[in-house]
Coordinates of C-alpha atoms in Angstrom, one line a residue:
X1 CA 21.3 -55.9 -70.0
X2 CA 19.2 -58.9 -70.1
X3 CA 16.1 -56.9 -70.8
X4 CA 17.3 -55.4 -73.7
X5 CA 18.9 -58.3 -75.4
X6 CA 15.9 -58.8 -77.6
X7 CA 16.2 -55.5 -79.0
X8 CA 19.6 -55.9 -79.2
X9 CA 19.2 -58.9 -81.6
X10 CA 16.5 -57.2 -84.0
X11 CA 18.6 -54.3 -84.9
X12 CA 21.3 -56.8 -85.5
X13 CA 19.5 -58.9 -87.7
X14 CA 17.8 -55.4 -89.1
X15 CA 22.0 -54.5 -89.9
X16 CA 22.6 -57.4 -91.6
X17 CA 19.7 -57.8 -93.6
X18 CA 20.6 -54.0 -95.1
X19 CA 24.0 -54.9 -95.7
X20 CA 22.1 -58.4 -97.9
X21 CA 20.3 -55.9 -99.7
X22 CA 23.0 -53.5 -100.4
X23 CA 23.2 -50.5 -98.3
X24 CA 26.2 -48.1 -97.9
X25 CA 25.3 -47.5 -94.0
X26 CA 22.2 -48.5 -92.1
X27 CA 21.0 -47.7 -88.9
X28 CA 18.1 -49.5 -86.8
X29 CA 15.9 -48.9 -83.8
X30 CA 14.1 -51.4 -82.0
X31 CA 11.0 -50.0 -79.3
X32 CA 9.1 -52.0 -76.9
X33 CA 6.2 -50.3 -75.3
X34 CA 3.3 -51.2 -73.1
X35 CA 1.0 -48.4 -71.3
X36 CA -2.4 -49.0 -69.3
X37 CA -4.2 -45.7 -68.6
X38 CA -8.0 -45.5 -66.6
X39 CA -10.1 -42.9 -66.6
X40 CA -13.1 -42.6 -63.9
X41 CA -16.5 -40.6 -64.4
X42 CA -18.9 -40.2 -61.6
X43 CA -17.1 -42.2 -59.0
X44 CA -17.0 -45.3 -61.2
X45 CA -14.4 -46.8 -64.1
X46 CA -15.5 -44.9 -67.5
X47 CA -13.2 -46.7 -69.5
X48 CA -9.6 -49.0 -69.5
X49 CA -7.0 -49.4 -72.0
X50 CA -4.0 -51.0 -72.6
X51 CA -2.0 -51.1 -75.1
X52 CA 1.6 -52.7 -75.7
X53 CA 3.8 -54.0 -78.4
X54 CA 7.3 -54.0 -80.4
X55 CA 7.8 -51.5 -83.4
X56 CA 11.2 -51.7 -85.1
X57 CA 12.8 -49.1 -87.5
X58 CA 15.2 -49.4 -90.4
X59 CA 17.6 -46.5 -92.2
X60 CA 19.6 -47.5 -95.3
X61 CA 22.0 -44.9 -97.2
X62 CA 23.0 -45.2 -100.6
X63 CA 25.6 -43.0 -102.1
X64 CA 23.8 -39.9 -100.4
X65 CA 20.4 -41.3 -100.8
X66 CA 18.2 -42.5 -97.7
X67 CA 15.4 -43.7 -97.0
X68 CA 13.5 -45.4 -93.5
X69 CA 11.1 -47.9 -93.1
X70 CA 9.3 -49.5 -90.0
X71 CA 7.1 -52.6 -89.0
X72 CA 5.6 -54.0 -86.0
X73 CA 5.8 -57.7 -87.3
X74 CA 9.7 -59.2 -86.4
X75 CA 9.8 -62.2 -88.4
X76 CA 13.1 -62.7 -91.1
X77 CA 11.0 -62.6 -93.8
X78 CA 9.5 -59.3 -93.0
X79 CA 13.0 -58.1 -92.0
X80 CA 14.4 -59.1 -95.3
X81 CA 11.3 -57.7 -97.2
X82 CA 11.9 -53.7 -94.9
X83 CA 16.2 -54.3 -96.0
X84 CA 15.0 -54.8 -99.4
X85 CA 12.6 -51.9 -99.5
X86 CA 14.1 -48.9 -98.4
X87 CA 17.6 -50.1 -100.6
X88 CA 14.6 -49.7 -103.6
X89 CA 13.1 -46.4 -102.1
X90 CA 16.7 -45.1 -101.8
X91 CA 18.1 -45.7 -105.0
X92 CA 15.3 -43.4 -106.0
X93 CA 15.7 -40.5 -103.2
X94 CA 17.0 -37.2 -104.1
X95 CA 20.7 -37.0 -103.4
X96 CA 21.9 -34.7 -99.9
X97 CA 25.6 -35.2 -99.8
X98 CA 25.2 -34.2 -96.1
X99 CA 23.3 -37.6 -95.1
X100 CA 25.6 -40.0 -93.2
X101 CA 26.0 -41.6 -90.1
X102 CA 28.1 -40.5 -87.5
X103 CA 32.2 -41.3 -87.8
X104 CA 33.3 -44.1 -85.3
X105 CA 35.6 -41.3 -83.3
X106 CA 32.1 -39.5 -82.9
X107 CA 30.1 -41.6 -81.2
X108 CA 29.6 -41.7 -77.1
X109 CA 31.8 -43.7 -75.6
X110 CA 29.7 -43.7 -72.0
X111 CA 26.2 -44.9 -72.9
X112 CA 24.8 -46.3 -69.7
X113 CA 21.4 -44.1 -68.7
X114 CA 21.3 -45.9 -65.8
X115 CA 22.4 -42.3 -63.5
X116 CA 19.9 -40.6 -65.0
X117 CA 17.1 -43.0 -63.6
X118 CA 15.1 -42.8 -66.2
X119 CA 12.8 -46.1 -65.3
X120 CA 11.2 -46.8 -62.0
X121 CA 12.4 -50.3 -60.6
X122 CA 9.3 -50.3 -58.9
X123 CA 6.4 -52.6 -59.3
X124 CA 3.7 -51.6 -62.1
X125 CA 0.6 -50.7 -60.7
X126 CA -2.7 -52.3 -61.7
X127 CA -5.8 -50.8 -63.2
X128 CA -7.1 -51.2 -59.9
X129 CA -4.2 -48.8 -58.3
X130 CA -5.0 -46.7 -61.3
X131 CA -8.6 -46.4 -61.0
X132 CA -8.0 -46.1 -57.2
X133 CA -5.7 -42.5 -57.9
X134 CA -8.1 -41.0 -60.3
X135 CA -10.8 -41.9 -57.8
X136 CA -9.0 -39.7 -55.3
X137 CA -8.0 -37.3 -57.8
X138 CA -12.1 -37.1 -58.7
X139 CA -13.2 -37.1 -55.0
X140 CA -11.0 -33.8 -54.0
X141 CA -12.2 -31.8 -57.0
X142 CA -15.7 -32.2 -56.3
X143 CA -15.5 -31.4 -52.6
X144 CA -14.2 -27.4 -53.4
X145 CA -17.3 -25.5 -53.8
X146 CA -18.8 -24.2 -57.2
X147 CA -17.9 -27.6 -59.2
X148 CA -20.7 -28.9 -61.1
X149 CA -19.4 -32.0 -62.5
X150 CA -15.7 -33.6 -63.5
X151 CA -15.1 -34.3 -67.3
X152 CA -12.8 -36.8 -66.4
X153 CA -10.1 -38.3 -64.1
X154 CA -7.6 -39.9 -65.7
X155 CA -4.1 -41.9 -64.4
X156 CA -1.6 -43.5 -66.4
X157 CA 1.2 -45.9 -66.6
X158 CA 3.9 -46.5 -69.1
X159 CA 7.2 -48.2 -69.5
X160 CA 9.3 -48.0 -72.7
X161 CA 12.9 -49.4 -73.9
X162 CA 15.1 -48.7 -76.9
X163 CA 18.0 -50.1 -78.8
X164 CA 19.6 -48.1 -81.6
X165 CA 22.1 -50.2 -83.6
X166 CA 24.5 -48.5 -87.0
X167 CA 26.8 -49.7 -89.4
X168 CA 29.0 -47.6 -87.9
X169 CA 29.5 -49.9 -84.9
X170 CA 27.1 -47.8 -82.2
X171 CA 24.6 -49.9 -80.1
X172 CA 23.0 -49.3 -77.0
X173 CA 19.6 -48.6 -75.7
X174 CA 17.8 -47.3 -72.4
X175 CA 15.0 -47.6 -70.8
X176 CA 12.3 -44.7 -69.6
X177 CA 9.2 -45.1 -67.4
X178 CA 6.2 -42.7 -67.0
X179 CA 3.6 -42.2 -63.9
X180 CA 0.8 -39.4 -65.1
X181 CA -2.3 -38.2 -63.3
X182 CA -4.8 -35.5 -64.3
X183 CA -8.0 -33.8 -63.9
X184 CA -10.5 -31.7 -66.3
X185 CA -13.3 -29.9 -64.3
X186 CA -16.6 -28.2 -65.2
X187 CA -18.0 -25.7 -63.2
X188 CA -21.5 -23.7 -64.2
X189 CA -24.4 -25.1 -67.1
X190 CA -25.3 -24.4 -70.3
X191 CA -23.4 -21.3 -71.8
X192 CA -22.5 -20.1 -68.7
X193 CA -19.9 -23.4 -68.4
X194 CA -16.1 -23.1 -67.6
X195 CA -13.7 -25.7 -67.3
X196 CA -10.1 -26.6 -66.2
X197 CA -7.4 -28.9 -65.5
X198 CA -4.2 -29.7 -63.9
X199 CA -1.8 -32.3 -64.1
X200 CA 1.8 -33.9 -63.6
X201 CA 3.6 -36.2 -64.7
X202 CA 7.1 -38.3 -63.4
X203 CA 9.4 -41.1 -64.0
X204 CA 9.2 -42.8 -60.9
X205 CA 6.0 -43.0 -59.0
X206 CA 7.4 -41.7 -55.7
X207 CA 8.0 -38.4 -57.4
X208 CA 4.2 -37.9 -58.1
X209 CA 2.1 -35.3 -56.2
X210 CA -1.2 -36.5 -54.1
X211 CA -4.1 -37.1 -56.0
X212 CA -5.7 -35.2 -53.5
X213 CA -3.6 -32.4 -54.9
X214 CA -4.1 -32.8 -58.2
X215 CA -7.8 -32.6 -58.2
X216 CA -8.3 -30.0 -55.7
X217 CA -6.1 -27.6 -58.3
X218 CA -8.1 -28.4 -61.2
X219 CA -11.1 -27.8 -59.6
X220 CA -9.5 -24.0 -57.8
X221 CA -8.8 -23.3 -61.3
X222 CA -11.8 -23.8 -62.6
X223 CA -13.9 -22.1 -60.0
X224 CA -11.8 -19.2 -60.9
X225 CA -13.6 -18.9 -64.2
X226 CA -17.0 -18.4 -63.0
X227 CA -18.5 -16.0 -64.8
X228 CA -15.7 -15.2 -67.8
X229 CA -16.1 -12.4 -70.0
X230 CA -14.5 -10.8 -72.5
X231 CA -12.1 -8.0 -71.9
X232 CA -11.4 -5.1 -73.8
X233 CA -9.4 -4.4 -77.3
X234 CA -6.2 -2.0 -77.1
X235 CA -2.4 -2.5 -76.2
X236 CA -1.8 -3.9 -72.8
X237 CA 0.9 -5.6 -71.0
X238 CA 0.2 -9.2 -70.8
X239 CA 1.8 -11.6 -68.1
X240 CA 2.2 -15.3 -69.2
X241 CA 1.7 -17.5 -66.5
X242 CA 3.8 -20.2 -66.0
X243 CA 1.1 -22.8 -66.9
X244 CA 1.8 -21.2 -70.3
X245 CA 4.6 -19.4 -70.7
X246 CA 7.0 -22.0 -71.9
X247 CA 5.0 -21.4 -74.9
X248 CA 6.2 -18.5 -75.6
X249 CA 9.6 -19.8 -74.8
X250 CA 9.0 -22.5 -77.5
X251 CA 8.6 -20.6 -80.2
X252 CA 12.3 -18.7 -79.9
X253 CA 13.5 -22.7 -79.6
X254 CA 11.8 -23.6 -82.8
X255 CA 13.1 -20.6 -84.4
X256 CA 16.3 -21.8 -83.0
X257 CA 16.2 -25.4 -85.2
X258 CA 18.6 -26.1 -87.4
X259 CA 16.2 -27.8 -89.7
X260 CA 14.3 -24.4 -90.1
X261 CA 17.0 -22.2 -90.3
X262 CA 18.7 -24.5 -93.2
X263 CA 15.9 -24.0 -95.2
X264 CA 15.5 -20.5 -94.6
X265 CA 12.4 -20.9 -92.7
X266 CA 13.3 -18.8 -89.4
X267 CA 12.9 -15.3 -88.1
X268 CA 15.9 -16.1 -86.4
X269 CA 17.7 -16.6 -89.6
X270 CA 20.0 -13.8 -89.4
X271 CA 19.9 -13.6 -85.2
X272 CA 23.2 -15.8 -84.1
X273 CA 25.0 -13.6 -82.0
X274 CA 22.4 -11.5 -81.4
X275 CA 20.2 -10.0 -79.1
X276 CA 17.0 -12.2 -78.6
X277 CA 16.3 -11.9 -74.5
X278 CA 17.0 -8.9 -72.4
X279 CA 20.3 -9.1 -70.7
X280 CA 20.1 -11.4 -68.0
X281 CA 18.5 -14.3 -69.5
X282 CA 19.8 -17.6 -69.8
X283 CA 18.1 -20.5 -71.6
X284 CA 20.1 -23.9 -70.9
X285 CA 19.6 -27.1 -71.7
X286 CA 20.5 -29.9 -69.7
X287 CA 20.1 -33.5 -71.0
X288 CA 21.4 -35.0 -67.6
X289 CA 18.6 -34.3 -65.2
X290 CA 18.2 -37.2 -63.2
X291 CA 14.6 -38.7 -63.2
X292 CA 13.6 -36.5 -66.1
X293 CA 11.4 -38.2 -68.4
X294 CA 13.5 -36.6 -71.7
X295 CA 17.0 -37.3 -70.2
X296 CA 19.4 -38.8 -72.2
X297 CA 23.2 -39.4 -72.1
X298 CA 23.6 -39.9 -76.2
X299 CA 21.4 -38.8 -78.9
X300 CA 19.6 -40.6 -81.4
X301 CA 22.5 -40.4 -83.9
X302 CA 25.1 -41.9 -80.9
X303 CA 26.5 -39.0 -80.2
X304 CA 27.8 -37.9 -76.4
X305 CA 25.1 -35.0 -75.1
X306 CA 25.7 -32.1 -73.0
X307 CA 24.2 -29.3 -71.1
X308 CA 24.8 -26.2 -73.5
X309 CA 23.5 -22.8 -73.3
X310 CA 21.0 -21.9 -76.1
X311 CA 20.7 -18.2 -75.1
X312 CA 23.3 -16.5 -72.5
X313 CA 23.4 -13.0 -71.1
X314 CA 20.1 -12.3 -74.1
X315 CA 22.5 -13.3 -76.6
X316 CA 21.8 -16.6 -79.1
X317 CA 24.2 -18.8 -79.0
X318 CA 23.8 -21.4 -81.7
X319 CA 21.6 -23.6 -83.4
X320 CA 19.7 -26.7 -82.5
X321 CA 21.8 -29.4 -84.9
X322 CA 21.9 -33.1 -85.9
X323 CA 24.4 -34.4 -88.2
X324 CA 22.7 -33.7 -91.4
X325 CA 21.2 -30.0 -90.6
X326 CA 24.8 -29.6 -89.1
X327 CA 26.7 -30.1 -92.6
X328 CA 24.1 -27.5 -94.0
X329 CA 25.0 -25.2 -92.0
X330 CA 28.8 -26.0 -91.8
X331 CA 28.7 -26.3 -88.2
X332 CA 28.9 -29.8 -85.6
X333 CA 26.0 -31.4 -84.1
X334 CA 25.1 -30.4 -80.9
X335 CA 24.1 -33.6 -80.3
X336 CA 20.3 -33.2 -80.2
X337 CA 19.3 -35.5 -82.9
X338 CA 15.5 -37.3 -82.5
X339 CA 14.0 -40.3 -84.1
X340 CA 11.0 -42.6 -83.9
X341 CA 11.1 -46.0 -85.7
X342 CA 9.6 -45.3 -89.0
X343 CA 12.0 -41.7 -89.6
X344 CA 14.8 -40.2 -90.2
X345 CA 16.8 -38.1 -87.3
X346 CA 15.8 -34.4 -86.9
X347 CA 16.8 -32.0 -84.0
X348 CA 15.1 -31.6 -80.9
X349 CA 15.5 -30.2 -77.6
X350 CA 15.4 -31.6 -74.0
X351 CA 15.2 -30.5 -70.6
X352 CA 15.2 -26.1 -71.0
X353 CA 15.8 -23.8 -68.4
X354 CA 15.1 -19.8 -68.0
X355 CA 16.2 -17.8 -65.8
X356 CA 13.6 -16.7 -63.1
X357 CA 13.6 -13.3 -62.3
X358 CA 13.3 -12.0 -58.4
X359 CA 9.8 -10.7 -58.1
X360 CA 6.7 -13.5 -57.4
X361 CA 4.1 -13.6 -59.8
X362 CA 1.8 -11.1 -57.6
X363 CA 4.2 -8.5 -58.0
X364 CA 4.4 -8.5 -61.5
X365 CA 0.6 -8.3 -61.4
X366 CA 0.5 -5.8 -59.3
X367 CA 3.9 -4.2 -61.6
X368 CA 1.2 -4.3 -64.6
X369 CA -1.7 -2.1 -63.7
X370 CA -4.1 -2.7 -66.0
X371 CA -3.5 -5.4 -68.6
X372 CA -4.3 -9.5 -68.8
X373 CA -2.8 -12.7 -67.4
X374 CA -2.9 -15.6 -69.2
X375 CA -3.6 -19.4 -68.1
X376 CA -4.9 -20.9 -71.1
X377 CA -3.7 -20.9 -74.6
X378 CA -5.8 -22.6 -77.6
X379 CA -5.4 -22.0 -81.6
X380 CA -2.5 -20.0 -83.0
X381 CA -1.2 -17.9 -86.0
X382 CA 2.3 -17.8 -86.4
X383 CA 4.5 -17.1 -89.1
X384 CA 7.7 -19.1 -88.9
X385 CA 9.4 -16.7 -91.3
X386 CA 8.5 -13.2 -89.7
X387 CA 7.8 -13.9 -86.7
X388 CA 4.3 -12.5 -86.5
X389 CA 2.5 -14.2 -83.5
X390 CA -1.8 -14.5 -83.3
X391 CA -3.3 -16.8 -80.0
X392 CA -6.4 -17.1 -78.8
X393 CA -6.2 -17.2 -74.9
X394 CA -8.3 -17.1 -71.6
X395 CA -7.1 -16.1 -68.0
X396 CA -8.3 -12.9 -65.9
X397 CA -8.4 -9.0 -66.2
X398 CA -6.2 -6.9 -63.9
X399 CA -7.1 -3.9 -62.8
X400 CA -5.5 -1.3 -60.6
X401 CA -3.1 -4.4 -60.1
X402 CA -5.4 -6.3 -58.7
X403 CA -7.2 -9.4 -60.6
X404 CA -10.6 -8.0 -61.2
X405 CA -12.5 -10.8 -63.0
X406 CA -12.0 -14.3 -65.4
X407 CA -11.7 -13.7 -69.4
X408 CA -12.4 -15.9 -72.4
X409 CA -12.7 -15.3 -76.4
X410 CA -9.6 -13.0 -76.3
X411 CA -6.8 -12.7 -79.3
X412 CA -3.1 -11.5 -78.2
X413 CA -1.1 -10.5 -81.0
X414 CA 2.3 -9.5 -81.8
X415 CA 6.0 -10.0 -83.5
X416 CA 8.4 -12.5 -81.7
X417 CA 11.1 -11.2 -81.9
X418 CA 9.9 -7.7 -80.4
X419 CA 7.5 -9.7 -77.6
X420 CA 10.6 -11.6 -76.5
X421 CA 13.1 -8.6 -76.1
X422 CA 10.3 -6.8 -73.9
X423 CA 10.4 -9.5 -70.9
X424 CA 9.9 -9.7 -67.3
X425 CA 10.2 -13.2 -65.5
X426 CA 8.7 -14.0 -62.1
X427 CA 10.6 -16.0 -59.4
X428 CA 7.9 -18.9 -59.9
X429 CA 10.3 -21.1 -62.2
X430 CA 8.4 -24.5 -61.5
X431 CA 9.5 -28.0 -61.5
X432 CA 9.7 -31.5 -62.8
X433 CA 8.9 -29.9 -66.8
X434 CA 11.0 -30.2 -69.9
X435 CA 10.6 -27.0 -70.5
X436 CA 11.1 -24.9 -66.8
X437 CA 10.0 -21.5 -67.7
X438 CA 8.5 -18.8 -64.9
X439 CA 5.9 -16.3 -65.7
X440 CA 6.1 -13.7 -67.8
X441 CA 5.4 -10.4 -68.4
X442 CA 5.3 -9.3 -72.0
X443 CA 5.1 -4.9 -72.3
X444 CA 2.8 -3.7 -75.3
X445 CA 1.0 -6.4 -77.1
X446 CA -2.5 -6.0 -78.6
X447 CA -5.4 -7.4 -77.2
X448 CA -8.7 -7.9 -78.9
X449 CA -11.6 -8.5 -77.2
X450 CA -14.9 -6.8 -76.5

């Protein structure tokens, strides 16, 4: 607990300084960060950084008034000077009588993250270990055939710990580690240039893929693209890869948030209880994975987290709720309230699972007949409200079930809520993401290209 007793001691003193200044209830969070990333161009060091530093985070409430304010300076007089602040900013805050802090009885009782292994123990590497990965990383893309140059290759380190204190007599922290590696490749000149990418990302080092790996994928990938075109407009089934498709999955979550459905914001609005996958699907979420980088055993409010179904059989379950959107809604938390240091709780989601279906990825191409698979996503359209859906996306043309040739400058279109009750998942659920979702194939959306 030693490394953490200096958080510890700044949301105290953040505590008492709020009670000084007259606060109802307070809460405080106190972040320590450092991260060194490296990224390599041409077989040599393009450019370095690191960055580190303490940030902490104060919440007053006042009579059903709030307000949060943050620093990165720790010193009692700026301490006294935040208190004093946001007890001024509050008094003049609208009023939400469902504001509060979580009652004593609430709160997790078992707060030690330390089963989760959520921070490598291991040494942290060096920019020269660093460099010496996205070297590797580099080296493998541009030995596959068809590569014309690497954007980048890029690895990263981070480590991160966190102490939330309250009023109400929570405290306790954790501690999270990140490992990252990537690549971005070019292949072809001039208009005719392509590019792509892959990369991963773990908690502990171990858990990481080669760089080999890493780089030969991107640079596959992009090969792959040579000679993209546009494909043609009409209705077509569309398959999501799994690159992308948890996407798609995304949306139905955000629908899903408490903090939009309180405000009325949702084309889920009316949906709890209803049908929103086929039958068969499942969408958990499981806060407990070990060695996931969002794991967490209480939330940012102090309350106890649990793996809970979102979506079982097809059928919406609940919402997404902190404490506040909660008492909107007349319903518990679920436990999935977020914060940073400079704002105020809001829900959020961690570690989501679909269910897979039982055919690989090729037979679902093969399923589709004539219709596109996408890999890429970029821009987007969507109406939170009606659940109209617009993207922009790239991948390749199937034809007679067979991947016939790359696409770009393509529009996919649709409704939500109709695109999601029309799926088809492949088998290829993948691993290590926070959001695990397969491929999948989506029957009768509109395509616009040539």
């Amino acid at each position: 607990m030693s490394e953490f007793s200096q958080l510890q001691a700044l949301t105290d003193r953040l505590l008492s300084a709020a009670r000084q200044a007259g606060a109802d209830q307070a809460d405080a969070v106190a972040l320590e960060a450092a991260a060194v990333s490296v990224d390599v161009r041409g077989g040599r060091l393009e450019h370095a950084e690191r960055a580190e530093g303490v940030e902490i985070g104060l919440r007053v409430l006042i009579g059903g008034r709030q307000a949060c304010v943050s620093a990165s300076d720790r010193s009692e007089r700026t301490i006294a000077e935040m208190a004093a602040r946001a007890v001024a900013m509050a008094r003049e805050a609208p009023v939400d009588d469902t504001l509060g802090l979580a009652e004593p009885g609430q709160l997790a009782r078992d707060t030690d993250s330390s089963r989760l292994e959520l921070f490598d123990p291991g040494p942290e590497p060096s920019p020269e270990v660093l460099q010496e990965l996205a070297l590797r990383a580099e080296a493998a893309a541009l030995a596959v055939e068809g590569v014309s140059q690497i954007e980048s290759a890029s690895a990263n380190h981070s480590r991160r710990r966190m102490w939330i204190s309250g009023s109400n007599g929570f405290s306790a922290g954790y501690g999270r580690s990140g490992h990252g590696l990537s690549a971005v490749v070019i292949t072809g000149e001039g208009l005719g240039m392509e590019r792509d990418w892959a990369g991963e990302s773990r908690v502990h080092a171990a858990d990481m893929p080669a760089p080999e790996e890493i780089g030969r994928l991107a640079a596959e990938r992009t090969v792959a693209r040579r000679g993209a075109r546009k494909p043609p407009t009409g209705a077509f089934p569309i398959l999501y890869d799994e690159r992308v498709a948890g996407g798609l999955i995304g949306h139905l979550v955000g629908a899903a948030n408490g903090a939009a459905i309180a405000r009325g914001g949702s084309w889920l609005r009316d949906a709890l209880g209803e049908q929103v996958l086929p039958k068969g699907f499942d969408l958990l979420e499981n806060p407990h994975l070990p060695r996931h980088g969002s794991s967490r055993i209480f939330d940012a409010e102090g309350l106890a987290t649990a793996p809970r179904l979102l979506v079982r059989d097809g059928v919406l379950q609940g919402w997404t709720l902190d404490l506040a959107t909660g008492r909107k809604l007349g319903m518990p938390s679920t436990a999935n309230a977020m914060r940073g240091a400079g704002s105020p709780p809001s829900p959020g989601v961690t570690n989501l699972e679909l269910t897979p279906g039982e055919q690989t990825r090729d037979a679902l191409i093969r399923e589709m007949g004539r219709g596109l698979l996408v890999t890429s996503m970029l821009g987007a359209s969507i109406n939170g409200t009606t659940g109209d859906y617009s993207r922009g996306a790239g991948g390749f043309w199937v034809e007679n079930g067979e991947i016939a040739y790359p696409v770009n400058e393509c529009t996919i279109a649709g409704n939500l809520r109709d695109m999601l009750l029309r799926l088809t998942a492949a088998n290829d659920l993948p691993d290590w993401r926070g959001m695990r979702v397969p491929s999948l194939l989506v029957e009768g959306m509109t395509l616009a290209g040539a």
